[in-house]
């Protein structure tokens, strides 16, 4: 029996766990799944965890991630030290688990990975949202001030918590990055500043649809992002601007425009869009049903565009932030006007719609997400099993 712990930043990452648990049902004696969640679980989450017999490791509220929270570097360091003390006081979290999978993006989750590595236990960083290597390079180019780096180096010398974090960049650490596609995998392998051990696994939480549905002739679903949660005010303003631009373009053409706020978005969209007839969807209801109820899926950059395409829907990115562009033919539109042109062309006939979707699906499978659903689950669990077997032979 392999005890596999998942460290999760948000609810979307939890869907990966449920996908893996569902895949394991006939083979559930092989793995014992546990989760430690850095967000507050809802009743439906707890019910699903209970249904799959997944153990929940309780985390004090102080370590939960709060949206729209502006954190200073000093307060983050203090929080990190307190979290490390929590892990040391509850050493069973690491000692009673054989391996760890986290969703990336949190400094406390990184500490959890570093602690597993310090005990020679394999950890995996499972890509959850879509990102290009160009965007990753752009983010990493924004280096911390030199004075703060000097402070960090000092902490690494005097604090065990920070000494352990050195494991995050050691080539010998048993840390593996699990990527959506070969392009991003190769970027990680070639980067001197990143984990060298990387594999393409796709995404467990995404699934391919069966038959394509071409009804709902003039319905468009616009998906927002977690901009405010990520403290990206500029992106939030761009999305506010874009939804009105799209409304003004599509309304005269009698398209029905729906808007789904991101589950981690706290903005009052109902009030902001009150002067329109845009249908604001419940952000806590099942996303897949909302996708199936529309013919076109649109977003500035949401990962859900991938799920839309996999679900048989023509789906487009329309980037307003020109410094962060996902340049994928057939999927990315140059601007709102070209989006309207593409949707109008697809609406002329089912044949046009089907051909556009085929082109999008080809691009997606070749460059964006190599595996999904059960195939992704099989690959991930195979890697975990193989590494545990290798450790047991030593």
mmCIF file of C-alpha atoms in Angstrom:
data_model
loop_
_atom_site.group_PDB
_atom_site.id
_atom_site.type_symbol
_atom_site.label_atom_id
_atom_site.label_comp_id
_atom_site.label_asym_id
_atom_site.label_seq_id
_atom_site.Cartn_x
_atom_site.Cartn_y
_atom_site.Cartn_z
ATOM 1 C CA UNK A 1 0.000 0.000 0.000
ATOM 2 C CA UNK A 2 1.378 3.410 -1.024
ATOM 3 C CA UNK A 3 0.293 6.372 1.103
ATOM 4 C CA UNK A 4 -0.006 9.293 -1.328
ATOM 5 C CA UNK A 5 -0.541 12.806 0.039
ATOM 6 C CA UNK A 6 -1.895 15.704 -2.062
ATOM 7 C CA UNK A 7 -1.115 19.296 -1.080
ATOM 8 C CA UNK A 8 -3.755 21.534 -2.667
ATOM 9 C CA UNK A 9 -3.897 25.275 -3.187
ATOM 10 C CA UNK A 10 -7.487 25.553 -4.447
ATOM 11 C CA UNK A 11 -10.618 23.655 -5.438
ATOM 12 C CA UNK A 12 -9.651 23.170 -9.100
ATOM 13 C CA UNK A 13 -6.619 21.157 -7.962
ATOM 14 C CA UNK A 14 -8.924 19.019 -5.825
ATOM 15 C CA UNK A 15 -10.582 17.855 -9.050
ATOM 16 C CA UNK A 16 -7.313 16.106 -9.955
ATOM 17 C CA UNK A 17 -7.562 14.099 -6.735
ATOM 18 C CA UNK A 18 -11.138 13.091 -7.453
ATOM 19 C CA UNK A 19 -10.181 12.050 -10.995
ATOM 20 C CA UNK A 20 -7.343 9.876 -9.654
ATOM 21 C CA UNK A 21 -9.568 8.423 -6.922
ATOM 22 C CA UNK A 22 -12.220 7.516 -9.488
ATOM 23 C CA UNK A 23 -9.589 5.871 -11.679
ATOM 24 C CA UNK A 24 -8.326 3.881 -8.696
ATOM 25 C CA UNK A 25 -11.711 2.503 -7.647
ATOM 26 C CA UNK A 26 -11.102 -1.017 -9.045
ATOM 27 C CA UNK A 27 -7.497 -0.924 -7.766
ATOM 28 C CA UNK A 28 -7.997 1.017 -4.527
ATOM 29 C CA UNK A 29 -5.845 -1.376 -2.452
ATOM 30 C CA UNK A 30 -2.767 -0.094 -4.286
ATOM 31 C CA UNK A 31 -2.930 3.526 -3.061
ATOM 32 C CA UNK A 32 -4.224 5.216 0.067
ATOM 33 C CA UNK A 33 -5.029 8.846 -0.785
ATOM 34 C CA UNK A 34 -4.863 11.793 1.635
ATOM 35 C CA UNK A 35 -5.204 15.550 1.206
ATOM 36 C CA UNK A 36 -3.972 18.646 3.028
ATOM 37 C CA UNK A 37 -5.897 21.656 1.719
ATOM 38 C CA UNK A 38 -4.781 25.288 1.906
ATOM 39 C CA UNK A 39 -8.344 26.498 1.276
ATOM 40 C CA UNK A 40 -11.612 25.945 3.128
ATOM 41 C CA UNK A 41 -13.479 22.844 2.002
ATOM 42 C CA UNK A 42 -17.187 23.097 1.272
ATOM 43 C CA UNK A 43 -19.743 20.504 2.358
ATOM 44 C CA UNK A 44 -19.849 18.995 -1.144
ATOM 45 C CA UNK A 45 -16.038 18.672 -1.115
ATOM 46 C CA UNK A 46 -16.149 16.844 2.201
ATOM 47 C CA UNK A 47 -18.910 14.571 0.924
ATOM 48 C CA UNK A 48 -16.890 13.642 -2.161
ATOM 49 C CA UNK A 49 -13.755 13.047 -0.081
ATOM 50 C CA UNK A 50 -15.755 10.800 2.202
ATOM 51 C CA UNK A 51 -17.278 8.925 -0.758
ATOM 52 C CA UNK A 52 -13.794 8.153 -2.087
ATOM 53 C CA UNK A 53 -12.490 7.324 1.405
ATOM 54 C CA UNK A 54 -9.843 10.067 1.199
ATOM 55 C CA UNK A 55 -8.380 11.166 4.527
ATOM 56 C CA UNK A 56 -8.255 14.922 5.238
ATOM 57 C CA UNK A 57 -5.299 16.223 7.254
ATOM 58 C CA UNK A 58 -6.550 19.258 9.165
ATOM 59 C CA UNK A 59 -4.671 22.501 8.662
ATOM 60 C CA UNK A 60 -4.963 25.485 11.045
ATOM 61 C CA UNK A 61 -6.891 28.419 9.579
ATOM 62 C CA UNK A 62 -3.851 30.682 9.770
ATOM 63 C CA UNK A 63 -2.236 28.728 6.904
ATOM 64 C CA UNK A 64 -5.264 28.867 4.592
ATOM 65 C CA UNK A 65 -4.812 31.015 1.479
ATOM 66 C CA UNK A 66 -7.029 34.092 1.465
ATOM 67 C CA UNK A 67 -7.994 35.742 -1.811
ATOM 68 C CA UNK A 68 -7.260 39.459 -2.340
ATOM 69 C CA UNK A 69 -4.708 39.286 0.493
ATOM 70 C CA UNK A 70 -1.754 41.663 0.196
ATOM 71 C CA UNK A 71 1.145 39.975 1.959
ATOM 72 C CA UNK A 72 4.405 41.686 2.892
ATOM 73 C CA UNK A 73 7.648 39.739 2.534
ATOM 74 C CA UNK A 74 8.216 39.865 6.296
ATOM 75 C CA UNK A 75 4.736 38.527 7.138
ATOM 76 C CA UNK A 76 5.207 35.746 4.565
ATOM 77 C CA UNK A 77 8.525 34.758 6.160
ATOM 78 C CA UNK A 78 6.928 34.645 9.605
ATOM 79 C CA UNK A 79 4.082 32.521 8.223
ATOM 80 C CA UNK A 80 6.603 30.176 6.630
ATOM 81 C CA UNK A 81 8.470 29.715 9.902
ATOM 82 C CA UNK A 82 5.223 29.002 11.734
ATOM 83 C CA UNK A 83 4.231 26.473 9.083
ATOM 84 C CA UNK A 84 7.571 24.722 9.378
ATOM 85 C CA UNK A 85 7.074 24.477 13.152
ATOM 86 C CA UNK A 86 3.611 23.032 12.479
ATOM 87 C CA UNK A 87 5.133 20.336 10.259
ATOM 88 C CA UNK A 88 7.766 19.492 12.867
ATOM 89 C CA UNK A 89 5.107 19.262 15.594
ATOM 90 C CA UNK A 90 3.000 17.018 13.359
ATOM 91 C CA UNK A 91 5.766 14.914 11.871
ATOM 92 C CA UNK A 92 3.315 12.134 10.937
ATOM 93 C CA UNK A 93 2.270 14.287 7.956
ATOM 94 C CA UNK A 94 5.567 13.343 6.336
ATOM 95 C CA UNK A 95 6.571 10.173 8.173
ATOM 96 C CA UNK A 96 3.293 8.352 7.456
ATOM 97 C CA UNK A 97 3.199 9.223 3.759
ATOM 98 C CA UNK A 98 5.378 7.706 1.062
ATOM 99 C CA UNK A 99 5.015 10.407 -1.569
ATOM 100 C CA UNK A 100 3.571 13.874 -2.180
ATOM 101 C CA UNK A 101 1.823 15.583 -5.104
ATOM 102 C CA UNK A 102 1.162 19.330 -4.936
ATOM 103 C CA UNK A 103 -0.494 21.896 -7.154
ATOM 104 C CA UNK A 104 2.107 24.639 -7.734
ATOM 105 C CA UNK A 105 1.941 28.261 -6.693
ATOM 106 C CA UNK A 106 2.258 28.498 -2.917
ATOM 107 C CA UNK A 107 5.327 29.082 -0.758
ATOM 108 C CA UNK A 108 3.877 26.900 2.019
ATOM 109 C CA UNK A 109 3.330 24.077 -0.455
ATOM 110 C CA UNK A 110 6.950 24.505 -1.552
ATOM 111 C CA UNK A 111 7.991 24.068 2.071
ATOM 112 C CA UNK A 112 6.007 20.840 2.243
ATOM 113 C CA UNK A 113 7.851 19.599 -0.863
ATOM 114 C CA UNK A 114 11.201 20.629 0.643
ATOM 115 C CA UNK A 115 10.443 18.696 3.839
ATOM 116 C CA UNK A 116 9.580 15.546 1.880
ATOM 117 C CA UNK A 117 12.819 15.939 -0.101
ATOM 118 C CA UNK A 118 14.805 16.368 3.132
ATOM 119 C CA UNK A 119 13.606 12.898 4.150
ATOM 120 C CA UNK A 120 14.476 11.402 0.768
ATOM 121 C CA UNK A 121 10.812 10.973 -0.179
ATOM 122 C CA UNK A 122 9.646 11.630 -3.765
ATOM 123 C CA UNK A 123 7.471 14.659 -4.475
ATOM 124 C CA UNK A 124 5.659 15.775 -7.624
ATOM 125 C CA UNK A 125 4.598 19.240 -8.758
ATOM 126 C CA UNK A 126 1.527 18.706 -10.934
ATOM 127 C CA UNK A 127 0.790 21.565 -13.339
ATOM 128 C CA UNK A 128 -2.793 22.661 -12.749
ATOM 129 C CA UNK A 129 -3.338 25.699 -14.961
ATOM 130 C CA UNK A 130 -2.105 26.319 -18.474
ATOM 131 C CA UNK A 131 1.065 28.370 -18.874
ATOM 132 C CA UNK A 132 3.546 28.756 -21.709
ATOM 133 C CA UNK A 133 7.301 28.614 -21.249
ATOM 134 C CA UNK A 134 7.546 32.201 -22.545
ATOM 135 C CA UNK A 135 5.197 33.390 -19.812
ATOM 136 C CA UNK A 136 7.147 31.453 -17.194
ATOM 137 C CA UNK A 137 10.382 33.133 -18.298
ATOM 138 C CA UNK A 138 8.681 36.536 -18.153
ATOM 139 C CA UNK A 139 7.545 35.908 -14.570
ATOM 140 C CA UNK A 140 10.926 34.690 -13.409
ATOM 141 C CA UNK A 141 12.698 37.730 -14.889
ATOM 142 C CA UNK A 142 11.138 39.881 -12.169
ATOM 143 C CA UNK A 143 13.864 39.219 -9.620
ATOM 144 C CA UNK A 144 13.623 40.130 -5.919
ATOM 145 C CA UNK A 145 15.588 43.164 -4.716
ATOM 146 C CA UNK A 146 19.219 42.377 -3.911
ATOM 147 C CA UNK A 147 18.885 43.448 -0.257
ATOM 148 C CA UNK A 148 16.086 40.955 0.293
ATOM 149 C CA UNK A 149 18.110 38.189 -1.380
ATOM 150 C CA UNK A 150 20.947 38.890 1.062
ATOM 151 C CA UNK A 151 18.429 38.569 3.907
ATOM 152 C CA UNK A 152 17.227 35.219 2.530
ATOM 153 C CA UNK A 153 20.780 33.903 2.268
ATOM 154 C CA UNK A 154 21.327 34.825 5.903
ATOM 155 C CA UNK A 155 18.153 32.990 6.931
ATOM 156 C CA UNK A 156 19.330 29.887 5.078
ATOM 157 C CA UNK A 157 22.415 29.819 7.279
ATOM 158 C CA UNK A 158 20.692 30.237 10.649
ATOM 159 C CA UNK A 159 17.203 28.713 10.176
ATOM 160 C CA UNK A 160 16.436 25.040 9.649
ATOM 161 C CA UNK A 161 13.247 25.954 7.811
ATOM 162 C CA UNK A 162 15.226 27.840 5.178
ATOM 163 C CA UNK A 163 18.053 25.330 5.063
ATOM 164 C CA UNK A 164 15.492 22.706 4.097
ATOM 165 C CA UNK A 165 14.262 24.927 1.228
ATOM 166 C CA UNK A 166 17.618 24.394 -0.478
ATOM 167 C CA UNK A 167 16.198 20.978 -1.439
ATOM 168 C CA UNK A 168 13.893 22.742 -3.919
ATOM 169 C CA UNK A 169 16.834 23.482 -6.219
ATOM 170 C CA UNK A 170 19.099 20.497 -5.550
ATOM 171 C CA UNK A 171 19.494 18.230 -8.566
ATOM 172 C CA UNK A 172 19.694 15.251 -6.198
ATOM 173 C CA UNK A 173 16.301 15.958 -4.603
ATOM 174 C CA UNK A 174 13.556 13.528 -5.573
ATOM 175 C CA UNK A 175 11.293 16.249 -6.973
ATOM 176 C CA UNK A 176 9.558 15.724 -10.300
ATOM 177 C CA UNK A 177 7.619 18.282 -12.331
ATOM 178 C CA UNK A 178 4.527 16.910 -14.074
ATOM 179 C CA UNK A 179 3.684 19.002 -17.145
ATOM 180 C CA UNK A 180 0.707 19.364 -19.484
ATOM 181 C CA UNK A 181 2.799 18.992 -22.637
ATOM 182 C CA UNK A 182 6.233 18.293 -24.107
ATOM 183 C CA UNK A 183 6.998 21.979 -24.807
ATOM 184 C CA UNK A 184 6.726 22.933 -21.157
ATOM 185 C CA UNK A 185 8.425 19.714 -20.019
ATOM 186 C CA UNK A 186 11.417 20.490 -22.250
ATOM 187 C CA UNK A 187 11.565 24.067 -20.962
ATOM 188 C CA UNK A 188 11.795 22.757 -17.387
ATOM 189 C CA UNK A 189 14.462 20.210 -18.299
ATOM 190 C CA UNK A 190 16.557 22.852 -20.069
ATOM 191 C CA UNK A 191 16.267 25.496 -17.371
ATOM 192 C CA UNK A 192 19.247 25.799 -15.003
ATOM 193 C CA UNK A 193 17.022 27.398 -12.368
ATOM 194 C CA UNK A 194 14.301 24.785 -12.371
ATOM 195 C CA UNK A 195 13.797 21.193 -11.383
ATOM 196 C CA UNK A 196 15.554 18.970 -13.909
ATOM 197 C CA UNK A 197 13.315 15.925 -13.537
ATOM 198 C CA UNK A 198 10.179 16.517 -15.613
ATOM 199 C CA UNK A 199 7.616 14.346 -17.369
ATOM 200 C CA UNK A 200 4.632 14.991 -19.621
ATOM 201 C CA UNK A 201 1.487 13.692 -17.915
ATOM 202 C CA UNK A 202 -1.314 15.968 -19.147
ATOM 203 C CA UNK A 203 -4.132 16.659 -16.687
ATOM 204 C CA UNK A 204 -6.318 14.179 -14.768
ATOM 205 C CA UNK A 205 -9.140 16.688 -14.235
ATOM 206 C CA UNK A 206 -9.750 17.231 -17.959
ATOM 207 C CA UNK A 207 -11.791 14.797 -20.017
ATOM 208 C CA UNK A 208 -12.576 14.349 -23.692
ATOM 209 C CA UNK A 209 -16.225 14.475 -24.678
ATOM 210 C CA UNK A 210 -18.075 11.960 -26.803
ATOM 211 C CA UNK A 211 -20.324 13.320 -29.556
ATOM 212 C CA UNK A 212 -20.091 16.990 -30.482
ATOM 213 C CA UNK A 213 -23.179 19.069 -29.725
ATOM 214 C CA UNK A 214 -23.826 21.898 -32.232
ATOM 215 C CA UNK A 215 -27.139 23.266 -30.934
ATOM 216 C CA UNK A 216 -27.522 26.408 -28.767
ATOM 217 C CA UNK A 217 -26.920 28.307 -32.034
ATOM 218 C CA UNK A 218 -26.058 31.794 -30.732
ATOM 219 C CA UNK A 219 -24.918 31.286 -27.146
ATOM 220 C CA UNK A 220 -21.513 32.370 -25.837
ATOM 221 C CA UNK A 221 -20.023 31.674 -22.407
ATOM 222 C CA UNK A 222 -17.345 34.105 -21.220
ATOM 223 C CA UNK A 223 -15.112 32.795 -18.432
ATOM 224 C CA UNK A 224 -13.406 35.168 -16.013
ATOM 225 C CA UNK A 225 -10.095 34.572 -14.218
ATOM 226 C CA UNK A 226 -8.849 34.610 -10.619
ATOM 227 C CA UNK A 227 -7.121 37.990 -11.170
ATOM 228 C CA UNK A 228 -8.113 39.563 -7.837
ATOM 229 C CA UNK A 229 -7.276 36.389 -5.924
ATOM 230 C CA UNK A 230 -3.807 36.508 -7.491
ATOM 231 C CA UNK A 231 -3.532 40.247 -6.701
ATOM 232 C CA UNK A 232 -3.401 41.113 -10.409
ATOM 233 C CA UNK A 233 -5.435 44.316 -10.524
ATOM 234 C CA UNK A 234 -4.335 45.105 -14.073
ATOM 235 C CA UNK A 235 -5.720 41.817 -15.436
ATOM 236 C CA UNK A 236 -8.941 42.358 -13.478
ATOM 237 C CA UNK A 237 -9.424 45.759 -15.132
ATOM 238 C CA UNK A 238 -8.735 44.270 -18.572
ATOM 239 C CA UNK A 239 -11.405 41.605 -18.042
ATOM 240 C CA UNK A 240 -13.902 44.232 -16.848
ATOM 241 C CA UNK A 241 -13.229 46.154 -20.047
ATOM 242 C CA UNK A 242 -13.392 43.086 -22.292
ATOM 243 C CA UNK A 243 -16.762 41.780 -21.145
ATOM 244 C CA UNK A 244 -18.357 45.126 -22.048
ATOM 245 C CA UNK A 245 -16.580 45.217 -25.423
ATOM 246 C CA UNK A 246 -17.900 41.745 -26.231
ATOM 247 C CA UNK A 247 -21.387 42.652 -25.084
ATOM 248 C CA UNK A 248 -21.449 45.711 -27.348
ATOM 249 C CA UNK A 249 -20.208 43.657 -30.312
ATOM 250 C CA UNK A 250 -22.463 40.617 -29.914
ATOM 251 C CA UNK A 251 -25.667 42.193 -28.660
ATOM 252 C CA UNK A 252 -26.681 43.758 -32.037
ATOM 253 C CA UNK A 253 -26.093 40.349 -33.648
ATOM 254 C CA UNK A 254 -28.547 38.742 -31.203
ATOM 255 C CA UNK A 255 -26.070 36.471 -29.495
ATOM 256 C CA UNK A 256 -26.849 35.425 -25.933
ATOM 257 C CA UNK A 257 -23.832 36.232 -23.767
ATOM 258 C CA UNK A 258 -23.327 34.488 -20.412
ATOM 259 C CA UNK A 259 -20.643 35.365 -17.890
ATOM 260 C CA UNK A 260 -19.185 32.986 -15.292
ATOM 261 C CA UNK A 261 -17.062 34.619 -12.562
ATOM 262 C CA UNK A 262 -14.063 32.629 -11.430
ATOM 263 C CA UNK A 263 -14.817 30.593 -8.246
ATOM 264 C CA UNK A 264 -12.096 32.542 -6.400
ATOM 265 C CA UNK A 265 -13.232 35.946 -7.678
ATOM 266 C CA UNK A 266 -14.895 38.120 -5.005
ATOM 267 C CA UNK A 267 -15.795 41.062 -7.275
ATOM 268 C CA UNK A 268 -19.457 42.195 -7.409
ATOM 269 C CA UNK A 269 -20.087 41.326 -11.059
ATOM 270 C CA UNK A 270 -23.875 41.410 -10.604
ATOM 271 C CA UNK A 271 -23.741 45.105 -9.796
ATOM 272 C CA UNK A 272 -21.053 45.892 -12.387
ATOM 273 C CA UNK A 273 -23.041 44.301 -15.236
ATOM 274 C CA UNK A 274 -26.455 45.479 -13.992
ATOM 275 C CA UNK A 275 -27.032 47.714 -17.043
ATOM 276 C CA UNK A 276 -26.804 44.769 -19.453
ATOM 277 C CA UNK A 277 -28.793 41.608 -20.173
ATOM 278 C CA UNK A 278 -25.693 39.424 -19.738
ATOM 279 C CA UNK A 279 -26.632 36.204 -17.971
ATOM 280 C CA UNK A 280 -24.401 35.936 -14.877
ATOM 281 C CA UNK A 281 -23.979 32.261 -13.976
ATOM 282 C CA UNK A 282 -23.495 30.806 -10.515
ATOM 283 C CA UNK A 283 -19.733 30.372 -10.079
ATOM 284 C CA UNK A 284 -20.272 27.516 -7.604
ATOM 285 C CA UNK A 285 -22.427 25.366 -9.887
ATOM 286 C CA UNK A 286 -21.006 22.575 -12.040
ATOM 287 C CA UNK A 287 -18.788 24.095 -14.717
ATOM 288 C CA UNK A 288 -19.153 21.251 -17.210
ATOM 289 C CA UNK A 289 -22.940 21.638 -17.416
ATOM 290 C CA UNK A 290 -22.502 25.356 -18.067
ATOM 291 C CA UNK A 291 -20.015 24.578 -20.846
ATOM 292 C CA UNK A 292 -22.390 22.053 -22.435
ATOM 293 C CA UNK A 293 -25.202 24.625 -22.376
ATOM 294 C CA UNK A 294 -23.304 26.998 -24.693
ATOM 295 C CA UNK A 295 -21.983 26.764 -28.237
ATOM 296 C CA UNK A 296 -18.908 28.983 -27.896
ATOM 297 C CA UNK A 297 -16.524 29.368 -24.940
ATOM 298 C CA UNK A 298 -14.451 32.567 -24.664
ATOM 299 C CA UNK A 299 -11.878 33.898 -22.214
ATOM 300 C CA UNK A 300 -8.991 36.330 -21.949
ATOM 301 C CA UNK A 301 -6.703 33.451 -20.847
ATOM 302 C CA UNK A 302 -8.560 30.892 -18.675
ATOM 303 C CA UNK A 303 -7.332 27.284 -18.671
ATOM 304 C CA UNK A 304 -10.976 26.253 -19.033
ATOM 305 C CA UNK A 305 -10.648 27.026 -22.763
ATOM 306 C CA UNK A 306 -8.770 23.715 -22.972
ATOM 307 C CA UNK A 307 -11.643 21.893 -21.273
ATOM 308 C CA UNK A 308 -14.076 23.617 -23.621
ATOM 309 C CA UNK A 309 -12.240 22.275 -26.675
ATOM 310 C CA UNK A 310 -11.934 18.799 -25.148
ATOM 311 C CA UNK A 311 -15.691 18.931 -24.475
ATOM 312 C CA UNK A 312 -16.492 19.464 -28.147
ATOM 313 C CA UNK A 313 -16.984 23.240 -28.016
ATOM 314 C CA UNK A 314 -15.291 25.813 -30.230
ATOM 315 C CA UNK A 315 -13.339 27.897 -27.717
ATOM 316 C CA UNK A 316 -11.191 31.019 -28.049
ATOM 317 C CA UNK A 317 -8.631 33.061 -26.139
ATOM 318 C CA UNK A 318 -8.758 36.818 -26.775
ATOM 319 C CA UNK A 319 -5.775 38.372 -25.021
ATOM 320 C CA UNK A 320 -6.012 41.982 -23.942
ATOM 321 C CA UNK A 321 -2.691 41.875 -22.098
ATOM 322 C CA UNK A 322 -0.432 41.854 -25.157
ATOM 323 C CA UNK A 323 2.663 41.149 -23.040
ATOM 324 C CA UNK A 324 1.299 37.689 -22.155
ATOM 325 C CA UNK A 325 0.008 36.022 -25.299
ATOM 326 C CA UNK A 326 -0.619 32.318 -25.844
ATOM 327 C CA UNK A 327 0.165 32.147 -29.553
ATOM 328 C CA UNK A 328 -1.831 29.139 -30.731
ATOM 329 C CA UNK A 329 -3.334 29.119 -34.214
ATOM 330 C CA UNK A 330 -7.129 28.676 -34.446
ATOM 331 C CA UNK A 331 -7.503 29.136 -30.672
ATOM 332 C CA UNK A 332 -6.122 32.613 -30.086
ATOM 333 C CA UNK A 333 -7.923 35.593 -31.661
ATOM 334 C CA UNK A 334 -5.988 38.800 -32.322
ATOM 335 C CA UNK A 335 -8.706 40.999 -30.807
ATOM 336 C CA UNK A 336 -12.424 41.186 -30.072
ATOM 337 C CA UNK A 337 -13.274 42.052 -33.684
ATOM 338 C CA UNK A 338 -11.510 38.933 -35.007
ATOM 339 C CA UNK A 339 -13.323 36.861 -32.380
ATOM 340 C CA UNK A 340 -16.663 38.099 -33.729
ATOM 341 C CA UNK A 341 -15.530 37.276 -37.251
ATOM 342 C CA UNK A 342 -14.527 33.724 -36.270
ATOM 343 C CA UNK A 343 -17.762 33.072 -34.391
ATOM 344 C CA UNK A 344 -19.875 34.473 -37.231
ATOM 345 C CA UNK A 345 -18.049 32.190 -39.682
ATOM 346 C CA UNK A 346 -18.564 29.132 -37.443
ATOM 347 C CA UNK A 347 -22.255 29.999 -37.096
ATOM 348 C CA UNK A 348 -22.875 29.845 -40.838
ATOM 349 C CA UNK A 349 -23.064 26.042 -40.816
ATOM 350 C CA UNK A 350 -22.452 22.952 -38.696
ATOM 351 C CA UNK A 351 -19.693 22.033 -41.129
ATOM 352 C CA UNK A 352 -17.813 25.276 -40.433
ATOM 353 C CA UNK A 353 -18.207 24.757 -36.701
ATOM 354 C CA UNK A 354 -16.977 21.153 -36.850
ATOM 355 C CA UNK A 355 -13.969 22.068 -39.000
ATOM 356 C CA UNK A 356 -12.928 24.873 -36.642
ATOM 357 C CA UNK A 357 -13.220 22.540 -33.672
ATOM 358 C CA UNK A 358 -11.138 19.905 -35.445
ATOM 359 C CA UNK A 359 -8.400 22.482 -36.078
ATOM 360 C CA UNK A 360 -8.479 23.567 -32.439
ATOM 361 C CA UNK A 361 -8.347 19.994 -31.183
ATOM 362 C CA UNK A 362 -5.341 19.237 -33.402
ATOM 363 C CA UNK A 363 -3.413 22.209 -31.976
ATOM 364 C CA UNK A 364 -4.414 21.306 -28.428
ATOM 365 C CA UNK A 365 -3.259 17.687 -28.697
ATOM 366 C CA UNK A 366 -0.002 18.522 -30.474
ATOM 367 C CA UNK A 367 1.159 21.435 -28.328
ATOM 368 C CA UNK A 368 -0.990 22.095 -25.277
ATOM 369 C CA UNK A 369 -2.202 19.044 -23.380
ATOM 370 C CA UNK A 370 -0.887 15.615 -24.284
ATOM 371 C CA UNK A 371 -3.087 13.426 -22.065
ATOM 372 C CA UNK A 372 -6.225 13.813 -19.994
ATOM 373 C CA UNK A 373 -8.566 11.821 -17.776
ATOM 374 C CA UNK A 374 -7.714 8.163 -17.229
ATOM 375 C CA UNK A 375 -4.622 8.294 -19.450
ATOM 376 C CA UNK A 376 -3.167 11.062 -17.297
ATOM 377 C CA UNK A 377 -4.077 9.225 -14.067
ATOM 378 C CA UNK A 378 -2.380 6.063 -15.308
ATOM 379 C CA UNK A 379 0.848 7.893 -16.197
ATOM 380 C CA UNK A 380 1.029 9.793 -12.892
ATOM 381 C CA UNK A 381 0.374 6.763 -10.703
ATOM 382 C CA UNK A 382 2.807 4.705 -12.775
ATOM 383 C CA UNK A 383 5.573 7.237 -12.043
ATOM 384 C CA UNK A 384 4.746 7.235 -8.328
ATOM 385 C CA UNK A 385 4.730 3.426 -8.190
ATOM 386 C CA UNK A 386 7.989 3.170 -10.149
ATOM 387 C CA UNK A 387 9.828 5.609 -7.871
ATOM 388 C CA UNK A 388 8.571 3.944 -4.700
ATOM 389 C CA UNK A 389 9.644 0.535 -6.039
ATOM 390 C CA UNK A 390 13.085 1.950 -6.837
ATOM 391 C CA UNK A 391 13.465 3.335 -3.305
ATOM 392 C CA UNK A 392 12.357 0.041 -1.724
ATOM 393 C CA UNK A 393 15.031 -1.880 -3.639
ATOM 394 C CA UNK A 394 17.850 0.214 -2.182
#
